PDB file of C-alpha atoms in Angstrom:
ATOM      1  CA  MET A   9       0.000   0.000   0.000  1.00 52.00           C
ATOM      2  CA  SER A  10       1.493   3.370  -1.039  1.00 62.00           C
ATOM      3  CA  LYS A  11       2.170   6.026   1.579  1.00 77.00           C
ATOM      4  CA  LYS A  12      -0.362   8.833   1.805  1.00 90.00           C
ATOM      5  CA  LYS A  13       1.158  12.024   0.374  1.00 97.00           C
ATOM      6  CA  THR A  14       1.458  15.099   2.567  1.00 98.00           C
ATOM      7  CA  ALA A  15       1.176  18.652   1.234  1.00 98.00           C
ATOM      8  CA  LEU A  16       1.981  21.928   2.995  1.00 98.00           C
ATOM      9  CA  ILE A  17       0.347  25.137   1.720  1.00 98.00           C
ATOM     10  CA  THR A  18       1.367  28.622   2.781  1.00 98.00           C
ATOM     11  CA  GLY A  19      -1.477  31.092   2.352  1.00 95.00           C
ATOM     12  CA  ILE A  20      -4.013  28.281   2.652  1.00 95.00           C
ATOM     13  CA  GLY A  21      -6.705  30.731   3.784  1.00 92.00           C
ATOM     14  CA  GLY A  22      -6.611  32.666   0.510  1.00 92.00           C
ATOM     15  CA  GLN A  23      -8.569  32.146  -2.692  1.00 93.00           C
ATOM     16  CA  ASP A  24      -6.011  29.802  -4.270  1.00 95.00           C
ATOM     17  CA  GLY A  25      -5.059  28.046  -1.061  1.00 95.00           C
ATOM     18  CA  SER A  26      -8.658  27.129  -0.307  1.00 95.00           C
ATOM     19  CA  TYR A  27      -9.317  25.662  -3.756  1.00 96.00           C
ATOM     20  CA  LEU A  28      -5.987  23.822  -3.735  1.00 97.00           C
ATOM     21  CA  SER A  29      -6.741  22.285  -0.340  1.00 97.00           C
ATOM     22  CA  GLU A  30     -10.050  20.975  -1.686  1.00 97.00           C
ATOM     23  CA  HIS A  31      -8.378  19.401  -4.738  1.00 97.00           C
ATOM     24  CA  LEU A  32      -5.675  17.756  -2.633  1.00 97.00           C
ATOM     25  CA  THR A  33      -8.010  16.331   0.017  1.00 97.00           C
ATOM     26  CA  THR A  34     -10.178  14.878  -2.758  1.00 96.00           C
ATOM     27  CA  LEU A  35      -7.060  13.078  -4.045  1.00 96.00           C
ATOM     28  CA  GLY A  36      -6.361  11.621  -0.615  1.00 96.00           C
ATOM     29  CA  TYR A  37      -3.547  13.937   0.488  1.00 97.00           C
ATOM     30  CA  GLU A  38      -2.922  14.817   4.104  1.00 97.00           C
ATOM     31  CA  VAL A  39      -3.112  18.606   3.869  1.00 98.00           C
ATOM     32  CA  HIS A  40      -1.446  21.092   6.196  1.00 98.00           C
ATOM     33  CA  GLY A  41      -1.643  24.853   5.869  1.00 97.00           C
ATOM     34  CA  ILE A  42       0.044  27.883   7.380  1.00 96.00           C
ATOM     35  CA  ILE A  43      -2.139  30.794   8.428  1.00 92.00           C
ATOM     36  CA  ARG A  44      -1.205  34.136   9.939  1.00 87.00           C
ATOM     37  CA  ARG A  45      -2.950  35.177  13.128  1.00 81.00           C
ATOM     38  CA  HIS A  46      -5.732  37.741  12.630  1.00 75.00           C
ATOM     39  CA  SER A  47      -7.387  39.664  15.432  1.00 72.00           C
ATOM     40  CA  VAL A  48     -10.730  38.312  14.174  1.00 70.00           C
ATOM     41  CA  ALA A  49     -10.315  34.528  14.129  1.00 67.00           C
ATOM     42  CA  GLU A  50     -13.258  33.980  11.765  1.00 65.00           C
ATOM     43  CA  ASN A  51     -11.393  35.830   8.991  1.00 67.00           C
ATOM     44  CA  GLN A  52      -8.569  33.286   9.035  1.00 69.00           C
ATOM     45  CA  ASP A  53     -10.448  30.270   7.725  1.00 77.00           C
ATOM     46  CA  SER A  54     -13.687  31.640   6.222  1.00 80.00           C
ATOM     47  CA  ARG A  55     -12.744  30.176   2.813  1.00 87.00           C
ATOM     48  CA  LEU A  56     -11.909  26.754   4.263  1.00 89.00           C
ATOM     49  CA  LYS A  57     -15.397  25.705   5.341  1.00 89.00           C
ATOM     50  CA  ASN A  58     -15.592  23.015   2.644  1.00 90.00           C
ATOM     51  CA  VAL A  59     -12.586  21.213   4.130  1.00 93.00           C
ATOM     52  CA  ALA A  60     -13.279  21.857   7.816  1.00 87.00           C
ATOM     53  CA  GLY A  61     -12.087  18.875   9.831  1.00 90.00           C
ATOM     54  CA  GLN A  62     -10.159  17.466   6.866  1.00 93.00           C
ATOM     55  CA  ILE A  63      -7.040  19.648   7.006  1.00 95.00           C
ATOM     56  CA  HIS A  64      -4.508  20.733   9.629  1.00 96.00           C
ATOM     57  CA  THR A  65      -3.645  24.409  10.104  1.00 95.00           C
ATOM     58  CA  HIS A  66      -0.640  25.927  11.841  1.00 95.00           C
ATOM     59  CA  TYR A  67       0.088  29.480  12.919  1.00 95.00           C
ATOM     60  CA  GLY A  68       3.145  30.876  11.167  1.00 96.00           C
ATOM     61  CA  ASP A  69       4.474  33.677   8.999  1.00 96.00           C
ATOM     62  CA  LEU A  70       6.769  33.787   5.979  1.00 97.00           C
ATOM     63  CA  LEU A  71       8.895  36.370   7.786  1.00 97.00           C
ATOM     64  CA  ASP A  72       9.203  34.262  10.952  1.00 97.00           C
ATOM     65  CA  TYR A  73      11.884  31.682  10.133  1.00 97.00           C
ATOM     66  CA  PRO A  74      11.576  29.739  13.428  1.00 97.00           C
ATOM     67  CA  SER A  75       7.852  29.114  12.882  1.00 97.00           C
ATOM     68  CA  LEU A  76       8.490  27.917   9.326  1.00 98.00           C
ATOM     69  CA  ALA A  77      11.288  25.609  10.457  1.00 98.00           C
ATOM     70  CA  ARG A  78       9.129  24.132  13.206  1.00 98.00           C
ATOM     71  CA  ILE A  79       6.148  23.537  10.939  1.00 98.00           C
ATOM     72  CA  VAL A  80       8.107  22.011   8.052  1.00 98.00           C
ATOM     73  CA  LYS A  81      10.010  19.716  10.426  1.00 98.00           C
ATOM     74  CA  ASP A  82       6.780  18.540  12.093  1.00 98.00           C
ATOM     75  CA  VAL A  83       4.828  18.088   8.843  1.00 98.00           C
ATOM     76  CA  ASN A  84       7.690  16.650   6.725  1.00 98.00           C
ATOM     77  CA  PRO A  85       5.768  17.354   3.490  1.00 98.00           C
ATOM     78  CA  ASP A  86       6.140  15.635   0.120  1.00 98.00           C
ATOM     79  CA  GLU A  87       4.946  18.795  -1.633  1.00 98.00           C
ATOM     80  CA  ILE A  88       5.222  22.458  -0.603  1.00 98.00           C
ATOM     81  CA  TYR A  89       3.019  25.086  -2.251  1.00 98.00           C
ATOM     82  CA  ASN A  90       4.205  28.599  -1.426  1.00 98.00           C
ATOM     83  CA  LEU A  91       1.078  30.675  -2.115  1.00 97.00           C
ATOM     84  CA  GLY A  92       1.412  33.109   0.792  1.00 96.00           C
ATOM     85  CA  ALA A  93       2.096  36.689  -0.319  1.00 95.00           C
ATOM     86  CA  MET A  94       1.138  40.334  -0.134  1.00 93.00           C
ATOM     87  CA  SER A  95      -0.957  39.885  -3.240  1.00 88.00           C
ATOM     88  CA  HIS A  96      -2.486  43.262  -4.075  1.00 90.00           C
ATOM     89  CA  VAL A  97      -0.646  45.185  -6.791  1.00 91.00           C
ATOM     90  CA  ARG A  98      -1.977  48.680  -6.017  1.00 89.00           C
ATOM     91  CA  ILE A  99      -1.595  48.316  -2.251  1.00 93.00           C
ATOM     92  CA  SER A 100       2.035  47.307  -2.822  1.00 94.00           C
ATOM     93  CA  PHE A 101       2.682  51.000  -3.618  1.00 96.00           C
ATOM     94  CA  ASP A 102       1.390  51.881  -0.141  1.00 96.00           C
ATOM     95  CA  MET A 103       3.400  49.104   1.560  1.00 96.00           C
ATOM     96  CA  PRO A 104       6.514  48.567  -0.585  1.00 96.00           C
ATOM     97  CA  SER A 105       8.814  47.409   2.224  1.00 97.00           C
ATOM     98  CA  PHE A 106       6.346  44.854   3.585  1.00 97.00           C
ATOM     99  CA  THR A 107       5.617  43.644   0.048  1.00 97.00           C
ATOM    100  CA  ILE A 108       9.294  43.107  -0.789  1.00 97.00           C
ATOM    101  CA  GLN A 109       9.964  41.379   2.539  1.00 97.00           C
ATOM    102  CA  THR A 110       6.977  39.033   2.318  1.00 97.00           C
ATOM    103  CA  ASN A 111       7.185  38.179  -1.377  1.00 97.00           C
ATOM    104  CA  ALA A 112      10.977  37.936  -1.648  1.00 97.00           C
ATOM    105  CA  LEU A 113      12.532  37.336   1.781  1.00 98.00           C
ATOM    106  CA  GLY A 114       9.546  35.115   2.593  1.00 98.00           C
ATOM    107  CA  VAL A 115      10.351  32.950  -0.443  1.00 98.00           C
ATOM    108  CA  LEU A 116      14.008  32.793   0.615  1.00 98.00           C
ATOM    109  CA  ASN A 117      12.970  31.659   4.110  1.00 98.00           C
ATOM    110  CA  MET A 118      10.759  28.914   2.683  1.00 98.00           C
ATOM    111  CA  LEU A 119      13.468  27.751   0.280  1.00 98.00           C
ATOM    112  CA  GLU A 120      16.082  27.589   3.041  1.00 98.00           C
ATOM    113  CA  VAL A 121      13.778  25.585   5.328  1.00 98.00           C
ATOM    114  CA  TYR A 122      12.936  23.315   2.383  1.00 98.00           C
ATOM    115  CA  ARG A 123      16.605  22.838   1.447  1.00 98.00           C
ATOM    116  CA  THR A 124      17.767  22.059   4.984  1.00 98.00           C
ATOM    117  CA  THR A 125      14.772  20.090   6.251  1.00 98.00           C
ATOM    118  CA  CYS A 126      13.134  18.106   3.428  1.00 98.00           C
ATOM    119  CA  PRO A 127      15.198  18.459   0.223  1.00 98.00           C
ATOM    120  CA  LYS A 128      13.557  15.395  -1.347  1.00 98.00           C
ATOM    121  CA  ALA A 129      10.187  17.171  -1.373  1.00 98.00           C
ATOM    122  CA  ARG A 130       8.817  19.165  -4.313  1.00 98.00           C
ATOM    123  CA  PHE A 131       8.371  22.936  -4.156  1.00 98.00           C
ATOM    124  CA  TYR A 132       5.933  25.178  -6.037  1.00 98.00           C
ATOM    125  CA  GLN A 133       6.254  28.966  -6.070  1.00 98.00           C
ATOM    126  CA  ALA A 134       3.274  31.154  -7.011  1.00 97.00           C
ATOM    127  CA  SER A 135       4.798  33.585  -9.497  1.00 97.00           C
ATOM    128  CA  SER A 136       2.856  36.265 -11.360  1.00 96.00           C
ATOM    129  CA  SER A 137       2.298  37.761 -14.795  1.00 94.00           C
ATOM    130  CA  GLU A 138       2.941  41.130 -13.104  1.00 95.00           C
ATOM    131  CA  MET A 139       6.630  40.267 -13.381  1.00 97.00           C
ATOM    132  CA  PHE A 140       6.485  41.145 -17.095  1.00 96.00           C
ATOM    133  CA  GLY A 141       5.100  44.626 -16.456  1.00 94.00           C
ATOM    134  CA  ASN A 142       4.474  46.335 -19.786  1.00 91.00           C
ATOM    135  CA  SER A 143       6.868  44.101 -21.749  1.00 94.00           C
ATOM    136  CA  VAL A 144       5.072  42.445 -24.658  1.00 93.00           C
ATOM    137  CA  ASP A 145       6.553  40.506 -27.580  1.00 94.00           C
ATOM    138  CA  GLU A 146       5.984  41.701 -31.147  1.00 94.00           C
ATOM    139  CA  ASP A 147       3.060  39.313 -31.619  1.00 93.00           C
ATOM    140  CA  GLY A 148       1.277  40.776 -28.577  1.00 88.00           C
ATOM    141  CA  CYS A 149       2.009  37.832 -26.279  1.00 90.00           C
ATOM    142  CA  GLN A 150       4.015  37.370 -23.106  1.00 93.00           C
ATOM    143  CA  ARG A 151       6.036  34.172 -22.693  1.00 94.00           C
ATOM    144  CA  LEU A 152       8.940  32.819 -20.625  1.00 95.00           C
ATOM    145  CA  THR A 153      11.437  34.598 -22.866  1.00 95.00           C
ATOM    146  CA  THR A 154       9.676  37.981 -22.603  1.00 96.00           C
ATOM    147  CA  PRO A 155      11.842  40.489 -20.653  1.00 96.00           C
ATOM    148  CA  MET A 156      10.682  40.994 -17.077  1.00 97.00           C
ATOM    149  CA  ASN A 157      10.291  44.727 -16.456  1.00 96.00           C
ATOM    150  CA  PRO A 158       7.881  45.019 -13.512  1.00 96.00           C
ATOM    151  CA  VAL A 159       6.093  48.316 -12.896  1.00 95.00           C
ATOM    152  CA  SER A 160       5.088  47.886  -9.234  1.00 96.00           C
ATOM    153  CA  PRO A 161       6.722  46.869  -5.935  1.00 97.00           C
ATOM    154  CA  TYR A 162       4.590  43.724  -6.142  1.00 97.00           C
ATOM    155  CA  GLY A 163       5.996  42.831  -9.570  1.00 97.00           C
ATOM    156  CA  CYS A 164       9.548  43.553  -8.435  1.00 97.00           C
ATOM    157  CA  SER A 165       9.157  41.331  -5.368  1.00 98.00           C
ATOM    158  CA  LYS A 166       7.773  38.492  -7.476  1.00 98.00           C
ATOM    159  CA  VAL A 167      10.716  38.679  -9.891  1.00 98.00           C
ATOM    160  CA  LEU A 168      13.146  38.202  -7.004  1.00 98.00           C
ATOM    161  CA  GLY A 169      11.123  35.271  -5.637  1.00 98.00           C
ATOM    162  CA  TYR A 170      10.999  33.729  -9.124  1.00 98.00           C
ATOM    163  CA  ASN A 171      14.768  33.983  -9.571  1.00 98.00           C
ATOM    164  CA  LEU A 172      15.463  32.630  -6.093  1.00 98.00           C
ATOM    165  CA  VAL A 173      13.491  29.483  -6.944  1.00 98.00           C
ATOM    166  CA  ARG A 174      15.444  29.074 -10.184  1.00 98.00           C
ATOM    167  CA  HIS A 175      18.717  29.591  -8.308  1.00 98.00           C
ATOM    168  CA  TYR A 176      17.899  27.016  -5.630  1.00 98.00           C
ATOM    169  CA  ARG A 177      16.797  24.538  -8.298  1.00 98.00           C
ATOM    170  CA  HIS A 178      20.105  24.747 -10.127  1.00 98.00           C
ATOM    171  CA  ALA A 179      22.460  25.309  -7.174  1.00 98.00           C
ATOM    172  CA  TYR A 180      21.062  22.574  -4.917  1.00 98.00           C
ATOM    173  CA  ARG A 181      19.379  20.277  -7.479  1.00 98.00           C
ATOM    174  CA  LEU A 182      15.976  20.705  -5.840  1.00 98.00           C
ATOM    175  CA  HIS A 183      12.625  19.948  -7.450  1.00 98.00           C
ATOM    176  CA  ALA A 184      11.595  23.605  -7.255  1.00 98.00           C
ATOM    177  CA  CYS A 185       9.344  25.152  -9.902  1.00 98.00           C
ATOM    178  CA  ASN A 186       7.515  28.383 -10.714  1.00 98.00           C
ATOM    179  CA  GLY A 187       3.961  28.770 -11.950  1.00 98.00           C
ATOM    180  CA  ILE A 188       3.597  32.171 -13.638  1.00 97.00           C
ATOM    181  CA  LEU A 189      -0.138  32.702 -13.287  1.00 96.00           C
ATOM    182  CA  PHE A 190      -2.081  35.359 -15.117  1.00 94.00           C
ATOM    183  CA  ASN A 191      -5.125  36.867 -13.385  1.00 92.00           C
ATOM    184  CA  HIS A 192      -7.480  34.274 -11.954  1.00 93.00           C
ATOM    185  CA  GLU A 193     -10.706  35.011 -10.142  1.00 91.00           C
ATOM    186  CA  SER A 194     -13.591  33.350  -8.302  1.00 90.00           C
ATOM    187  CA  PRO A 195     -16.379  34.169  -5.849  1.00 89.00           C
ATOM    188  CA  ARG A 196     -13.711  33.835  -3.143  1.00 88.00           C
ATOM    189  CA  ARG A 197     -11.713  36.781  -4.480  1.00 86.00           C
ATOM    190  CA  GLY A 198     -11.433  39.738  -2.103  1.00 82.00           C
ATOM    191  CA  THR A 199     -13.699  42.689  -2.845  1.00 82.00           C
ATOM    192  CA  ASN A 200     -10.777  45.105  -3.210  1.00 80.00           C
ATOM    193  CA  PHE A 201      -9.807  43.303  -6.447  1.00 86.00           C
ATOM    194  CA  VAL A 202     -11.452  44.736  -9.555  1.00 90.00           C
ATOM    195  CA  THR A 203     -13.577  41.708 -10.520  1.00 91.00           C
ATOM    196  CA  ASN A 204     -15.376  41.349  -7.199  1.00 90.00           C
ATOM    197  CA  LYS A 205     -15.396  45.134  -6.705  1.00 92.00           C
ATOM    198  CA  VAL A 206     -17.388  45.502  -9.941  1.00 94.00           C
ATOM    199  CA  VAL A 207     -19.763  42.642  -9.091  1.00 94.00           C
ATOM    200  CA  LYS A 208     -20.388  43.720  -5.496  1.00 93.00           C
ATOM    201  CA  THR A 209     -20.878  47.403  -6.315  1.00 95.00           C
ATOM    202  CA  ALA A 210     -23.146  46.642  -9.281  1.00 95.00           C
ATOM    203  CA  VAL A 211     -25.384  44.572  -7.001  1.00 96.00           C
ATOM    204  CA  GLU A 212     -25.410  47.402  -4.440  1.00 95.00           C
ATOM    205  CA  ILE A 213     -26.393  49.892  -7.174  1.00 95.00           C
ATOM    206  CA  ARG A 214     -29.157  47.533  -8.318  1.00 94.00           C
ATOM    207  CA  LYS A 215     -30.460  47.404  -4.739  1.00 94.00           C
ATOM    208  CA  GLY A 216     -30.236  51.173  -4.314  1.00 92.00           C
ATOM    209  CA  ILE A 217     -27.514  50.991  -1.678  1.00 94.00           C
ATOM    210  CA  LYS A 218     -24.992  52.891  -3.835  1.00 93.00           C
ATOM    211  CA  ASP A 219     -25.320  55.153  -6.853  1.00 92.00           C
ATOM    212  CA  LYS A 220     -21.949  54.820  -8.575  1.00 93.00           C
ATOM    213  CA  LEU A 221     -18.950  52.584  -9.214  1.00 93.00           C
ATOM    214  CA  GLU A 222     -15.543  54.281  -9.261  1.00 91.00           C
ATOM    215  CA  LEU A 223     -12.848  52.679 -11.413  1.00 91.00           C
ATOM    216  CA  GLY A 224      -9.550  53.648 -12.997  1.00 87.00           C
ATOM    217  CA  ASN A 225      -8.670  52.821 -16.599  1.00 90.00           C
ATOM    218  CA  LEU A 226     -11.643  51.062 -18.227  1.00 91.00           C
ATOM    219  CA  ASP A 227      -9.509  50.170 -21.229  1.00 91.00           C
ATOM    220  CA  SER A 228      -6.990  48.159 -19.217  1.00 88.00           C
ATOM    221  CA  TYR A 229      -6.879  44.584 -20.529  1.00 88.00           C
ATOM    222  CA  ARG A 230      -6.386  41.421 -18.489  1.00 89.00           C
ATOM    223  CA  ASP A 231      -6.296  37.668 -19.116  1.00 91.00           C
ATOM    224  CA  TRP A 232      -8.799  36.334 -16.575  1.00 92.00           C
ATOM    225  CA  GLY A 233      -9.105  32.662 -15.689  1.00 94.00           C
ATOM    226  CA  HIS A 234     -10.703  30.783 -12.768  1.00 95.00           C
ATOM    227  CA  SER A 235      -8.805  30.001  -9.588  1.00 95.00           C
ATOM    228  CA  LYS A 236     -10.239  26.492  -9.397  1.00 96.00           C
ATOM    229  CA  ASP A 237      -8.688  25.657 -12.791  1.00 97.00           C
ATOM    230  CA  TYR A 238      -5.393  27.354 -12.016  1.00 97.00           C
ATOM    231  CA  THR A 239      -4.893  25.491  -8.729  1.00 97.00           C
ATOM    232  CA  ARG A 240      -5.301  22.227 -10.649  1.00 97.00           C
ATOM    233  CA  ALA A 241      -2.517  23.510 -12.913  1.00 98.00           C
ATOM    234  CA  MET A 242      -0.323  24.042  -9.833  1.00 98.00           C
ATOM    235  CA  MET A 243      -0.662  20.356  -8.964  1.00 98.00           C
ATOM    236  CA  ARG A 244       0.328  19.345 -12.503  1.00 98.00           C
ATOM    237  CA  ILE A 245       3.335  21.677 -12.464  1.00 98.00           C
ATOM    238  CA  ILE A 246       4.709  20.383  -9.161  1.00 98.00           C
ATOM    239  CA  ASN A 247       4.200  16.781 -10.286  1.00 97.00           C
ATOM    240  CA  HIS A 248       5.863  17.250 -13.661  1.00 97.00           C
ATOM    241  CA  ASP A 249       8.725  14.816 -14.258  1.00 97.00           C
ATOM    242  CA  THR A 250      11.324  17.572 -14.214  1.00 97.00           C
ATOM    243  CA  PRO A 251      11.189  20.859 -12.267  1.00 98.00           C
ATOM    244  CA  GLU A 252      10.470  23.650 -14.722  1.00 97.00           C
ATOM    245  CA  ASP A 253       8.728  27.011 -14.976  1.00 98.00           C
ATOM    246  CA  PHE A 254       5.322  27.275 -16.641  1.00 98.00           C
ATOM    247  CA  ILE A 255       2.903  30.030 -17.619  1.00 97.00           C
ATOM    248  CA  VAL A 256      -0.785  29.467 -16.857  1.00 97.00           C
ATOM    249  CA  ALA A 257      -3.245  31.611 -18.825  1.00 96.00           C
ATOM    250  CA  THR A 258      -6.365  31.402 -20.994  1.00 95.00           C
ATOM    251  CA  GLY A 259      -4.791  33.147 -23.972  1.00 92.00           C
ATOM    252  CA  GLU A 260      -7.689  35.634 -24.148  1.00 92.00           C
ATOM    253  CA  THR A 261      -7.749  39.210 -22.898  1.00 91.00           C
ATOM    254  CA  HIS A 262     -10.753  41.319 -21.940  1.00 93.00           C
ATOM    255  CA  SER A 263     -11.034  44.942 -20.859  1.00 94.00           C
ATOM    256  CA  VAL A 264     -12.355  46.249 -17.562  1.00 94.00           C
ATOM    257  CA  ARG A 265     -14.974  48.022 -19.696  1.00 95.00           C
ATOM    258  CA  ASN A 266     -16.127  44.664 -21.092  1.00 95.00           C
ATOM    259  CA  LEU A 267     -16.240  43.228 -17.570  1.00 95.00           C
ATOM    260  CA  CYS A 268     -18.536  46.075 -16.482  1.00 95.00           C
ATOM    261  CA  GLU A 269     -20.775  45.639 -19.527  1.00 95.00           C
ATOM    262  CA  VAL A 270     -21.241  41.926 -18.808  1.00 95.00           C
ATOM    263  CA  VAL A 271     -21.956  42.418 -15.095  1.00 95.00           C
ATOM    264  CA  PHE A 272     -24.368  45.335 -15.486  1.00 96.00           C
ATOM    265  CA  THR A 273     -26.197  43.622 -18.383  1.00 96.00           C
ATOM    266  CA  LYS A 274     -26.676  40.507 -16.237  1.00 95.00           C
ATOM    267  CA  LEU A 275     -28.330  42.708 -13.624  1.00 95.00           C
ATOM    268  CA  GLY A 276     -30.585  44.417 -16.196  1.00 94.00           C
ATOM    269  CA  MET A 277     -28.802  47.765 -16.027  1.00 93.00           C
ATOM    270  CA  ASP A 278     -27.135  49.972 -18.601  1.00 86.00           C
TER     271      ASP A 278
END
């Protein structure tokens, strides 16, 4: 009888972490997750209701090396998914130092604990399309060979994390890989992200609670996928025969204007 696989997820309480935990438990994994302490306990695991009682959670922080070392040693995972991050691009301008520390030094901490504690495990790093910034190839696409010229503290921090994973893979022969994910959404997305902001505010306008929706550039284009699909891609990336870096995207772009048109039309509004 084969040994039950164990997975450790940082940022398990987020959109991606919650969907990933559901996929893994369905496949028979023993799932452990790291959560940061919040002053309101209910906010820590509100997205994990579907796997309540099926997973194990541990208090820790990507910037607290001792907590990471303790958790990884106790769990001894076969797979590590580093999804924890300061994940909001615009807010990264307000909190650049925290963003760089969490998304870069936090990755370094995880890689060091991984290297010294369970080097036979497999490691997945949640990288981002924001690393490319405004760099686009002549055919209008972005690919692994596209220059990375980030235009936000968030993008800069993700580039460093991405390169650290590549360095550790080559320097220490670890099964460490990057998934460069383009935008992915779901009903579990926070309401300060544009997709859920549009949906929530449109509903409030429909109900007469608000009278307007304030947005920035309506002609900004994004490649939007679904988090549930993209977390399945993470599992395929980490279980690939050789550790490599992959881009996950739909290949289609839509404008914020188009998003608004779809949402307001669904609600019977102009």
